[in-house]
Amino acid sequence: MTNRLKEMGETASWRLMVSAAIEGVKKAGYAAKRQPGRGLSNTWELTKDGVSKVASVRTTRDRYIAFPPLDGGKRWKTLDTVDLVLVSAVDDPANPQNVDVYLLPADDVRKRFDASYAARTENGHTVRDNFGMWIMLDQGDDTIVGQVGHSLAVDYPTIARFSIDELEGQIAPATEQAVEEATTVSDIEADEAQETPAFTTVGEVLTFARAEIARLSGMSSDAIKLDLKIEA
């Protein structure tokens, strides 16, 4: 089994998924225009029936989305300045064949990120400011700390679905050009809120690894022990 998006490479697959998001809102009756002057933020103005709203675009190949907390979870980078969150997600992380597009109210997304942040910190997890914190789109289990805030994709059905074949062969040239102009290859991680801290010691790397394993497993990072072996 092969992962077609992984085979495309990071840049091509990311642009394909952003293009899917923009095509999706257009099919839903919105006009879409990228907001200038937002730095690395991938934000678009969406207009329908004369009403304009600002949307942050998020792509996900594991059906989790991320935003970075600020000020100890009191604020959320990018999320606090938009009205909508436009998500482009694969249908199957292991063997993607389609890309699903969701349009989510930012207020509800913020509530779920707040709940996830509170659950993690109350259970001893380390959540770093200005580093992406993830919540799952699909239905999860509230008793698992790393899954609190789940089910956005359950409560808000897709507004569009595209096969990967369709996206590769039929993306409108104007959409593809707008996405390419929106970002460069080096912008991808920052735009997707997965800003990796600059590590200066092996201990910091191990701490980060434990936090990531805790996120995936729903366990406290204090319960995770890692052994490091370096062979000359």
GROMACS .gro file of C-alpha atoms in nm:
model
  232
    1MET     CA    1   0.000   0.000   0.000
    2THR     CA    2   0.141   0.338  -0.098
    3ASN     CA    3   0.056   0.685   0.026
    4ARG     CA    4   0.007   0.892  -0.287
    5LEU     CA    5   0.040   1.230  -0.116
    6LYS     CA    6   0.367   1.128   0.048
    7GLU     CA    7   0.500   1.019  -0.290
    8MET     CA    8   0.420   1.363  -0.434
    9GLY     CA    9   0.650   1.534  -0.187
   10GLU     CA   10   0.578   1.787   0.086
   11THR     CA   11   0.532   2.096  -0.129
   12ALA     CA   12   0.318   1.944  -0.404
   13SER     CA   13   0.087   1.760  -0.163
   14TRP     CA   14   0.044   2.068   0.058
   15ARG     CA   15  -0.047   2.288  -0.235
   16LEU     CA   16  -0.286   2.026  -0.368
   17MET     CA   17  -0.468   2.017  -0.035
   18VAL     CA   18  -0.487   2.396  -0.003
   19SER     CA   19  -0.621   2.410  -0.358
   20ALA     CA   20  -0.886   2.156  -0.257
   21ALA     CA   21  -0.990   2.379   0.032
   22ILE     CA   22  -1.028   2.683  -0.193
   23GLU     CA   23  -1.212   2.486  -0.463
   24GLY     CA   24  -1.438   2.347  -0.191
   25VAL     CA   25  -1.556   2.686  -0.065
   26LYS     CA   26  -1.607   2.804  -0.421
   27LYS     CA   27  -1.835   2.505  -0.482
   28ALA     CA   28  -2.021   2.605  -0.165
   29GLY     CA   29  -2.092   2.947  -0.316
   30TYR     CA   30  -1.811   3.158  -0.170
   31ALA     CA   31  -1.571   3.391  -0.345
   32ALA     CA   32  -1.221   3.340  -0.204
   33LYS     CA   33  -0.936   3.589  -0.195
   34ARG     CA   34  -0.612   3.550  -0.002
   35GLN     CA   35  -0.560   3.823   0.257
   36PRO     CA   36  -0.242   4.022   0.194
   37GLY     CA   37  -0.006   4.133   0.466
   38ARG     CA   38  -0.061   3.836   0.696
   39GLY     CA   39   0.299   3.712   0.690
   40LEU     CA   40   0.310   3.334   0.689
   41SER     CA   41  -0.056   3.297   0.789
   42ASN     CA   42  -0.258   3.121   0.521
   43THR     CA   43  -0.573   3.329   0.564
   44TRP     CA   44  -0.840   3.400   0.305
   45GLU     CA   45  -1.137   3.634   0.279
   46LEU     CA   46  -1.451   3.435   0.198
   47THR     CA   47  -1.755   3.623   0.068
   48LYS     CA   48  -2.108   3.490   0.021
   49ASP     CA   49  -2.436   3.678  -0.015
   50GLY     CA   50  -2.252   4.006   0.039
   51VAL     CA   51  -2.105   3.898   0.374
   52SER     CA   52  -1.727   3.861   0.408
   53LYS     CA   53  -1.547   3.655   0.671
   54VAL     CA   54  -1.184   3.569   0.733
   55ALA     CA   55  -1.084   3.202   0.728
   56SER     CA   56  -0.764   3.028   0.834
   57VAL     CA   57  -0.678   2.734   0.608
   58ARG     CA   58  -0.549   2.416   0.769
   59THR     CA   59  -0.441   2.099   0.592
   60THR     CA   60  -0.406   1.763   0.762
   61ARG     CA   61  -0.280   1.424   0.651
   62ASP     CA   62  -0.356   1.258   0.986
   63ARG     CA   63  -0.698   1.420   1.052
   64TYR     CA   64  -0.567   1.634   1.338
   65ILE     CA   65  -0.548   2.015   1.313
   66ALA     CA   66  -0.317   2.246   1.505
   67PHE     CA   67  -0.299   2.600   1.636
   68PRO     CA   68  -0.029   2.739   1.870
   69PRO     CA   69  -0.132   2.865   2.215
   70LEU     CA   70  -0.001   3.198   2.343
   71ASP     CA   71   0.022   3.347   2.694
   72GLY     CA   72  -0.020   3.012   2.864
   73GLY     CA   73  -0.331   2.919   2.669
   74LYS     CA   74  -0.510   3.252   2.710
   75ARG     CA   75  -0.485   3.322   2.338
   76TRP     CA   76  -0.443   3.125   2.013
   77LYS     CA   77  -0.217   3.235   1.731
   78THR     CA   78  -0.413   3.302   1.409
   79LEU     CA   79  -0.726   3.132   1.546
   80ASP     CA   80  -0.817   3.438   1.756
   81THR     CA   81  -0.815   3.666   1.451
   82VAL     CA   82  -1.040   3.471   1.214
   83ASP     CA   83  -1.410   3.393   1.180
   84LEU     CA   84  -1.380   3.052   1.017
   85VAL     CA   85  -1.141   2.759   0.993
   86LEU     CA   86  -1.124   2.597   0.650
   87VAL     CA   87  -0.986   2.243   0.675
   88SER     CA   88  -0.860   2.018   0.399
   89ALA     CA   89  -0.822   1.660   0.530
   90VAL     CA   90  -0.741   1.324   0.374
   91ASP     CA   91  -1.012   1.060   0.402
   92ASP     CA   92  -0.765   0.791   0.517
   93PRO     CA   93  -0.425   0.881   0.666
   94ALA     CA   94  -0.270   0.547   0.567
   95ASN     CA   95  -0.408   0.522   0.214
   96PRO     CA   96  -0.561   0.855   0.107
   97GLN     CA   97  -0.782   0.851  -0.200
   98ASN     CA   98  -0.991   1.163  -0.138
   99VAL     CA   99  -0.961   1.504   0.023
  100ASP     CA  100  -1.251   1.624   0.240
  101VAL     CA  101  -1.317   1.994   0.296
  102TYR     CA  102  -1.476   2.132   0.615
  103LEU     CA  103  -1.578   2.489   0.700
  104LEU     CA  104  -1.583   2.538   1.077
  105PRO     CA  105  -1.690   2.833   1.295
  106ALA     CA  106  -1.380   2.966   1.468
  107ASP     CA  107  -1.568   3.022   1.797
  108ASP     CA  108  -1.641   2.650   1.829
  109VAL     CA  109  -1.287   2.556   1.726
  110ARG     CA  110  -1.151   2.788   1.998
  111LYS     CA  111  -1.376   2.627   2.261
  112ARG     CA  112  -1.242   2.284   2.171
  113PHE     CA  113  -0.880   2.398   2.177
  114ASP     CA  114  -0.942   2.564   2.516
  115ALA     CA  115  -1.091   2.238   2.647
  116SER     CA  116  -0.801   2.035   2.511
  117TYR     CA  117  -0.545   2.274   2.658
  118ALA     CA  118  -0.713   2.261   3.000
  119ALA     CA  119  -0.731   1.880   2.996
  120ARG     CA  120  -0.365   1.845   2.902
  121THR     CA  121  -0.229   2.089   3.158
  122GLU     CA  122  -0.453   1.950   3.434
  123ASN     CA  123  -0.309   1.605   3.363
  124GLY     CA  124   0.053   1.714   3.370
  125HIS     CA  125   0.119   1.745   2.998
  126THR     CA  126   0.361   2.012   2.879
  127VAL     CA  127   0.204   2.248   2.625
  128ARG     CA  128   0.447   2.502   2.483
  129ASP     CA  129   0.354   2.856   2.382
  130ASN     CA  130   0.386   2.927   2.008
  131PHE     CA  131   0.405   2.556   1.922
  132GLY     CA  132   0.119   2.378   1.750
  133MET     CA  133  -0.124   2.187   1.973
  134TRP     CA  134  -0.339   1.929   1.795
  135ILE     CA  135  -0.700   1.817   1.823
  136MET     CA  136  -0.858   1.531   1.627
  137LEU     CA  137  -1.131   1.591   1.372
  138ASP     CA  138  -1.303   1.255   1.412
  139GLN     CA  139  -1.498   1.115   1.705
  140GLY     CA  140  -1.277   1.037   2.001
  141ASP     CA  141  -1.297   0.955   2.370
  142ASP     CA  142  -1.322   1.230   2.630
  143THR     CA  143  -1.155   1.005   2.887
  144ILE     CA  144  -0.835   1.009   2.679
  145VAL     CA  145  -0.660   1.338   2.746
  146GLY     CA  146  -0.508   1.369   2.398
  147GLN     CA  147  -0.851   1.334   2.236
  148VAL     CA  148  -1.042   1.604   2.425
  149GLY     CA  149  -1.193   1.852   2.178
  150HIS     CA  150  -1.263   1.584   1.916
  151SER     CA  151  -1.549   1.544   1.665
  152LEU     CA  152  -1.543   1.863   1.459
  153ALA     CA  153  -1.580   1.649   1.147
  154VAL     CA  154  -1.878   1.475   1.307
  155ASP     CA  155  -2.060   1.795   1.403
  156TYR     CA  156  -1.980   1.979   1.080
  157PRO     CA  157  -2.021   1.763   0.767
  158THR     CA  158  -1.799   1.809   0.463
  159ILE     CA  159  -1.880   2.089   0.222
  160ALA     CA  160  -1.690   1.914  -0.059
  161ARG     CA  161  -1.498   1.596  -0.140
  162PHE     CA  162  -1.243   1.562  -0.420
  163SER     CA  163  -1.062   1.251  -0.535
  164ILE     CA  164  -0.686   1.289  -0.555
  165ASP     CA  165  -0.708   1.200  -0.926
  166GLU     CA  166  -0.951   1.487  -0.975
  167LEU     CA  167  -0.732   1.732  -0.787
  168GLU     CA  168  -0.421   1.635  -0.982
  169GLY     CA  169  -0.590   1.668  -1.319
  170GLN     CA  170  -0.854   1.938  -1.282
  171ILE     CA  171  -0.742   2.206  -1.037
  172ALA     CA  172  -0.836   2.540  -1.184
  173PRO     CA  173  -0.520   2.726  -1.298
  174ALA     CA  174  -0.626   3.041  -1.114
  175THR     CA  175  -0.664   2.852  -0.786
  176GLU     CA  176  -0.331   2.677  -0.828
  177GLN     CA  177  -0.158   3.008  -0.901
  178ALA     CA  178  -0.317   3.176  -0.598
  179VAL     CA  179  -0.202   2.896  -0.369
  180GLU     CA  180   0.150   2.905  -0.510
  181GLU     CA  181   0.167   3.281  -0.455
  182ALA     CA  182   0.033   3.243  -0.101
  183THR     CA  183   0.339   3.065   0.029
  184THR     CA  184   0.679   2.927  -0.051
  185VAL     CA  185   0.825   2.589   0.033
  186SER     CA  186   0.996   2.721   0.345
  187ASP     CA  187   0.666   2.860   0.477
  188ILE     CA  188   0.483   2.528   0.507
  189GLU     CA  189   0.562   2.435   0.867
  190ALA     CA  190   0.501   2.784   1.001
  191ASP     CA  191   0.172   2.815   0.819
  192GLU     CA  192   0.052   2.481   0.949
  193ALA     CA  193   0.132   2.583   1.309
  194GLN     CA  194   0.388   2.310   1.359
  195GLU     CA  195   0.675   2.532   1.461
  196THR     CA  196   0.944   2.310   1.611
  197PRO     CA  197   1.142   2.465   1.897
  198ALA     CA  198   1.514   2.514   1.852
  199PHE     CA  199   1.673   2.244   2.067
  200THR     CA  200   2.011   2.304   2.228
  201THR     CA  201   2.050   1.988   2.438
  202VAL     CA  202   1.973   1.616   2.409
  203GLY     CA  203   1.750   1.651   2.715
  204GLU     CA  204   1.530   1.901   2.534
  205VAL     CA  205   1.492   1.661   2.241
  206LEU     CA  206   1.386   1.379   2.475
  207THR     CA  207   1.139   1.607   2.655
  208PHE     CA  208   0.986   1.704   2.322
  209ALA     CA  209   0.967   1.338   2.214
  210ARG     CA  210   0.788   1.243   2.536
  211ALA     CA  211   0.537   1.525   2.484
  212GLU     CA  212   0.464   1.406   2.130
  213ILE     CA  213   0.418   1.045   2.243
  214ALA     CA  214   0.185   1.171   2.517
  215ARG     CA  215  -0.017   1.361   2.258
  216LEU     CA  216  -0.058   1.052   2.043
  217SER     CA  217  -0.126   0.809   2.325
  218GLY     CA  218  -0.329   1.028   2.560
  219MET     CA  219  -0.096   0.940   2.848
  220SER     CA  220   0.082   1.179   3.082
  221SER     CA  221   0.432   1.261   2.962
  222ASP     CA  222   0.554   1.172   3.313
  223ALA     CA  223   0.452   0.809   3.248
  224ILE     CA  224   0.665   0.784   2.933
  225LYS     CA  225   1.027   0.675   2.967
  226LEU     CA  226   1.271   0.686   2.675
  227ASP     CA  227   1.615   0.527   2.652
  228LEU     CA  228   1.878   0.680   2.424
  229LYS     CA  229   2.163   0.477   2.282
  230ILE     CA  230   2.432   0.636   2.067
  231GLU     CA  231   2.670   0.407   1.884
  232ALA     CA  232   2.998   0.548   1.757
   0.00000   0.00000   0.00000
